[in-house]
Amino acid sequence: MFIMHIALQGCLRAHDVEYGITADTGGHIRYLLELAQASARDHAVERIDIVTRAFDTDFSEGDYRQACEYLNPKVRIVRLPTPDPNYRTKEALWDQLPAFTAALIDYIDGLERAPDVLHAHYADAADVAAQVKQSRGLPFVFTAHSLGLPKRQCAARAGQDVDTETADTQALERRIGFENTALRQADLVIASSRDEAEIQYADYPDYEPGRIRVIRPASDLQVFEKAESTSEVRRMLQRFLVEPDKPALLAIARPVTRKNLASLIRAYGESPALQARANLVILAGGRQSLDALEPEIADNLREMLHLIDHYDLYGRVAYPKQHSMADVPAVYAWARERRGLFANVAFNEPFGLTLLEAAAAGLPVIATDSGGPNDIIEQCHNGVLVNPCSTNAIAEAALALFEDRERWQACQTNGREAIALFDWSRHIDYYHRLLVRMRDPQPVRRGRTVPPQRDALLACDIDGTLVGCATSVQDFNGWYAGQAHMTFGVATGRSFHSALQILEQTGIDWPDFVVSSVGAEIHRLAADGVTYCRDAQWQAHIAEGWSRQAIVDVLAEMPELVSQSPLEQREHKISYLCEANTDIAPRLQDVLADRGLAARVIHSHGRCVDVLPERASKGAAVAWLADRYAVNRERVYVAGDSGNDVEMLRALPCAIIVANYCDGLIDASGLAHAYLARASHARGVIEGVEHFQAQSHAS
Ligand code: GLC
Ligand code: MG
């Protein structure tokens, strides 16, 4: 396989990347270089080119004009010249793109063999890749790294004036346009987090969730795991601080507006309690003179200095002027040795790499609730999410974690354990499987060459049914490989991307369909074998009589209901937690009916409450799919373990309850026909299907 990456932003080079030297020389470069290196370790990959733009600079000694630079024998950086010989920021790149695209097409035409796939990084590269795809028919994958639309929405929320005439606004609009082109034209979009896939992309005109796959970011973290503080770092920080051995609240970020370092200083400056408890340490890139920096960086640094002065934080805040890349792990370690915390309160953080570094270094985190950190905290349990616009929330969260030693310790332990999930070999394994299938849309599915006529359908709940026992999953995979006549899918309370993520994590092959959000959404695997298509007809069908906002308003008055996180809320699913162990479902149903609102309320696991359109449910969705796949209901097997499966199990004749069921499922009315398996989890599913198959053969 020959992969060609296209990446135009910042100062990209093979070694000693000058992170922070320009606003665009950030984490995406590290991501790209580590990705390429990890990718090259796979024997199936013969060659990787990273194509970028050649330019001269007056701010660096680095050679960014060299036509070809090798990272290793398989991976090279190729630099193509465009009319302007100078460095351009991402906002100013656009008029160089046509020339770059033409040069790239020439370059590809001159190669002995064309790449198998293009992988565009950042919006402007998507514009280039879309043109190359059009003219040379090469498939392309897109990774945004960071998106324009959430940035615009963020600015609007923060009440910043949007002047449509300014160059920055125009650049942002252009970028959003390119990102939408990618959604429309890319063969696959890779997102780093559910937040990116399900929320940040959702408002683009050509949003199609099934075209997006979440592949968890990875990072080489060994240096952070092993890090200890050094005497250089101690010297560098201690000269700022009157009490250098107090705990430190540490931030490491380029001083760009999105990173919101000003709010962190405000949070600290406005909280005498926090000042008494900890020092604030901010590593915000390096600088010689403020006047020589790009305007955005200079403005942010000036604001920081102004705030430090305004709150008179001298002796309590460290903000070194220079540091080397090698100092960074030691700075995390320095903070850990002082039982510190790491803070990333960006307005929006698509990725959150520094949170993984902090976790590896043993530092609990305070992280923005907007973007990738949601996923990281959910997976790692190594800190708390805060609203980045609330300085109060930031200060309170930090204080609470500083004060609770047990919690601090748990966050440290959890973070250190969980970072294993974010390693490159997992990432590459998934990424390459996607690329291989993309290249060969008629894959040998699970060992079968000719797809047989499929006349049976299996729909499994995920948590507690299909997954929950690793050896059971292995058995399931082996068993399923022999079920050539079966269409297989899942029916879950999770969202679509969350479902795909857990299946990937547990090693279950991509299902033919995904009924997600308790039946509120249906996706089917597309003919390309890689992406999914949303069932828009189902959406229209269940939308009948659904008054989302009115229901939200009515239920806001119920004190026992606590909203689940924004990620769990969907257009056709409103989810709460309710600790009160009462008959909450019928009660809510009555409350809503009294107000003339039609809805279905589902209670499960003793605490989850989902409110759905009346027509939506896992069972109805599976029945709908049985019709689409033209499978007789008698050959539809459904399996579940909990309250949110009851209705699905009731709705279909071949219903399987796995042995590890909960929510008193076995006593629920209307389930007399269900088969209660002796085995738990996926083994119970196999047992149940075999039971019904034997029954139908006997009759
Ligand atoms: C999953 C969903 C959650 C839902 C629950 C029960 O955990 O993430 O939103 O309430 O399933 O259906
Ligand atoms: Mg379950």
XYZ file of C-alpha atoms in Angstrom, residues 196-506:
311
model
C -16.106 15.731 16.795
C -18.102 13.094 14.914
C -21.479 13.691 16.526
C -21.525 17.309 17.624
C -18.850 19.391 15.927
C -19.591 18.111 12.424
C -23.350 17.922 12.936
C -24.203 21.424 11.737
C -22.380 21.212 8.397
C -24.783 21.075 5.440
C -23.356 17.807 4.108
C -23.044 16.034 7.457
C -23.464 12.281 7.120
C -22.442 10.560 10.352
C -21.999 7.188 8.670
C -19.146 8.582 6.543
C -17.201 9.404 9.687
C -15.232 6.924 11.754
C -13.838 7.785 15.148
C -10.332 6.487 15.545
C -9.023 7.340 18.924
C -5.929 9.520 18.753
C -2.679 7.930 19.721
C 0.536 9.287 21.029
C 4.022 8.101 21.834
C 3.933 8.658 25.558
C 6.920 6.744 26.908
C 8.960 9.871 27.595
C 6.104 11.244 29.667
C 5.623 8.028 31.598
C 9.242 7.916 32.595
C 9.692 11.636 33.154
C 11.348 13.133 36.237
C 11.964 16.792 36.846
C 15.387 18.135 35.967
C 17.564 20.824 37.496
C 17.065 22.989 34.364
C 13.315 22.850 34.815
C 13.559 23.580 38.512
C 15.715 26.616 37.749
C 13.453 27.716 34.930
C 10.311 27.722 37.103
C 11.555 28.468 40.577
C 12.823 31.908 39.768
C 9.195 32.980 39.260
C 7.810 31.520 42.450
C 8.033 32.587 46.079
C 6.891 29.152 47.292
C 8.033 26.842 44.505
C 7.121 23.656 46.327
C 3.422 24.375 46.533
C 1.253 22.276 44.176
C 1.143 23.660 40.655
C -1.748 24.183 38.319
C -0.015 23.614 35.003
C -1.032 24.566 31.462
C 0.940 23.845 28.301
C -0.473 25.392 25.136
C 0.365 27.640 22.226
C -0.919 31.082 23.181
C -3.657 31.160 20.535
C -7.117 32.487 21.367
C -8.780 29.058 21.162
C -6.618 27.763 24.001
C -8.225 30.288 26.350
C -5.213 30.755 28.598
C -6.616 34.125 29.651
C -9.584 32.433 31.368
C -7.244 30.223 33.299
C -5.367 33.250 34.612
C -8.653 34.973 35.426
C -9.905 31.882 37.257
C -6.714 31.882 39.299
C -6.605 35.653 39.747
C -10.195 35.794 40.995
C -9.804 32.989 43.530
C -7.740 33.832 46.628
C -8.381 30.268 47.861
C -6.805 28.790 44.761
C -3.862 31.188 44.996
C -3.335 30.123 48.577
C -3.430 26.464 47.570
C -1.310 26.407 44.413
C 0.968 28.170 41.979
C 0.034 28.658 38.355
C 2.540 27.560 35.695
C 1.996 28.338 32.041
C 4.218 27.037 29.270
C 3.060 29.016 26.274
C 5.629 28.375 23.557
C 8.900 30.247 23.240
C 9.553 33.831 22.242
C 12.385 36.266 21.697
C 10.517 39.506 21.381
C 6.745 39.944 21.474
C 6.968 42.345 18.566
C 8.444 39.711 16.274
C 5.565 37.268 16.783
C 2.484 36.680 14.680
C -0.296 39.055 15.771
C -2.561 36.410 17.345
C 0.239 35.029 19.471
C 1.563 38.441 20.430
C -1.939 39.645 21.384
C -2.571 36.644 23.562
C 0.753 36.931 25.315
C 0.188 40.622 25.942
C -3.186 39.846 27.438
C -1.632 37.203 29.687
C 1.032 39.583 30.925
C -1.589 42.233 31.450
C -3.756 39.878 33.528
C -0.850 38.735 35.672
C -0.186 42.372 36.417
C -3.847 43.241 36.872
C -4.375 40.561 39.529
C -0.880 41.172 40.924
C 0.101 37.529 40.675
C 3.854 38.065 40.874
C 5.573 35.306 42.780
C 2.691 32.918 42.158
C 2.686 32.524 38.399
C 5.509 31.132 36.261
C 5.525 31.840 32.527
C 8.987 31.071 31.175
C 10.075 32.862 28.071
C 11.965 29.930 26.584
C 12.009 26.203 27.010
C 13.219 23.334 24.903
C 11.035 20.436 23.748
C 13.059 18.175 26.002
C 11.932 20.233 29.023
C 8.252 19.462 28.493
C 8.090 15.963 30.038
C 10.176 17.232 32.950
C 7.731 20.088 33.523
C 4.825 17.637 33.810
C 6.946 15.593 36.211
C 7.831 18.705 38.239
C 4.105 19.405 38.659
C 3.355 15.779 39.555
C 6.082 15.785 42.216
C 4.165 18.686 43.788
C 0.795 16.910 43.558
C -0.280 19.353 40.911
C -2.954 19.385 38.245
C -2.911 19.903 34.541
C -5.435 22.290 32.992
C -6.616 22.524 29.407
C -9.524 24.943 29.279
C -9.576 25.592 25.533
C -12.856 26.978 24.200
C -12.857 23.851 22.129
C -10.292 21.080 21.993
C -10.679 18.745 19.054
C -8.038 16.365 20.253
C -6.557 16.890 23.710
C -3.101 15.418 23.250
C -1.724 17.269 26.264
C -4.315 15.521 28.446
C -2.808 12.186 27.465
C 0.683 13.472 28.155
C -0.471 14.632 31.571
C -2.104 11.254 32.246
C 1.092 9.458 31.247
C 3.106 11.724 33.505
C 0.749 11.001 36.415
C -1.000 14.360 36.583
C -4.783 14.540 37.070
C -6.515 17.002 34.742
C -9.101 19.744 34.548
C -10.348 19.771 30.969
C -12.713 21.695 28.761
C -16.079 20.031 28.307
C -16.052 20.993 24.661
C -14.457 18.510 22.291
C -12.243 15.463 22.542
C -11.596 15.666 26.298
C -15.092 14.209 26.814
C -13.876 10.926 25.373
C -10.559 11.029 27.154
C -12.065 11.628 30.586
C -14.746 9.020 29.930
C -12.098 6.453 29.037
C -9.424 7.410 31.541
C -11.366 8.748 34.551
C -8.364 10.931 35.252
C -9.965 14.258 35.994
C -12.952 16.539 35.580
C -14.601 18.411 32.751
C -15.369 22.103 33.159
C -17.135 24.781 31.192
C -14.202 26.748 29.734
C -16.220 29.986 29.759
C -16.816 29.873 33.510
C -13.791 31.055 35.487
C -15.691 30.137 38.618
C -16.168 26.549 37.495
C -12.487 26.265 36.598
C -11.327 27.533 39.980
C -13.802 25.388 41.906
C -12.937 22.219 40.025
C -9.225 22.804 40.601
C -9.676 23.526 44.290
C -11.860 20.468 44.816
C -9.294 18.179 43.208
C -6.409 19.745 45.118
C -8.277 19.175 48.349
C -9.412 15.599 47.797
C -6.234 13.534 48.076
C -7.971 10.231 47.500
C -9.604 11.448 44.333
C -6.308 12.956 43.152
C -4.647 9.604 43.694
C -7.398 7.707 41.890
C -7.173 10.085 38.924
C -3.431 9.549 38.759
C -3.732 5.764 38.844
C -6.610 5.667 36.358
C -4.833 7.972 33.922
C -1.637 5.967 33.972
C -3.520 2.751 33.299
C -5.828 4.075 30.634
C -3.284 5.623 28.320
C -2.595 2.167 26.915
C -5.833 2.623 24.964
C -4.270 5.451 23.032
C -1.367 3.659 21.442
C -0.400 3.767 17.817
C -0.522 0.075 17.080
C -4.260 -0.019 17.870
C -4.805 3.125 15.872
C -2.908 1.850 12.857
C -4.595 -1.522 12.964
C -8.023 0.110 12.618
C -6.841 2.733 10.144
C -5.218 0.205 7.846
C -8.232 -2.108 7.943
C -10.329 0.809 6.774
C -7.882 1.693 4.004
C -7.614 -1.891 2.808
C -11.374 -2.243 2.600
C -11.625 1.091 0.871
C -9.261 -0.104 -1.815
C -11.085 -3.376 -2.175
C -14.786 -2.712 -1.812
C -15.645 -6.385 -2.369
C -13.689 -7.775 0.527
C -13.666 -11.391 1.445
C -16.113 -10.872 4.282
C -15.301 -13.090 7.177
C -13.815 -15.664 4.840
C -16.687 -15.749 2.385
C -16.133 -14.874 -1.228
C -19.627 -14.929 -2.725
C -22.209 -13.253 -0.535
C -24.945 -15.841 -0.089
C -28.618 -15.035 0.006
C -29.169 -13.989 3.583
C -32.473 -15.023 5.029
C -31.894 -14.616 8.765
C -31.167 -11.614 10.916
C -29.591 -11.275 14.335
C -29.887 -8.084 16.358
C -27.949 -7.986 19.619
C -27.897 -5.463 22.369
C -24.254 -4.514 23.071
C -23.506 -3.838 26.736
C -24.118 -6.843 28.927
C -25.200 -8.915 25.946
C -22.646 -9.029 23.161
C -19.800 -7.571 25.180
C -18.818 -7.991 28.797
C -16.820 -11.208 28.525
C -13.729 -11.425 26.299
C -13.666 -15.176 25.686
C -17.350 -15.085 24.873
C -16.606 -12.524 22.169
C -13.988 -14.819 20.642
C -16.507 -17.648 20.576
C -19.032 -15.347 18.994
C -16.661 -14.276 16.213
C -15.808 -17.883 15.428
C -19.444 -18.956 15.478
C -20.635 -16.045 13.411
C -18.062 -16.690 10.679
C -20.035 -19.865 9.982
C -23.443 -18.111 9.769
C -23.275 -17.292 6.081
C -27.008 -16.705 5.828
C -27.231 -14.226 8.604
C -27.352 -10.449 8.567
C -25.892 -9.245 11.832
C -26.393 -5.979 13.637
C -26.597 -4.352 17.011
C -29.418 -2.568 18.820
C -28.134 -0.381 21.609
C -28.734 2.596 23.849
C -25.389 3.989 22.769
C -25.039 6.489 19.971
C -23.917 5.280 16.548
C -20.250 6.246 16.970
C -20.120 5.053 20.535
C -21.462 1.682 19.353
C -18.839 1.369 16.628
C -16.148 2.332 19.110
C -17.018 -0.313 21.669
C -17.330 -2.990 18.991
C -13.923 -2.019 17.641
C -12.465 -2.045 21.124
C -13.808 -5.518 21.844
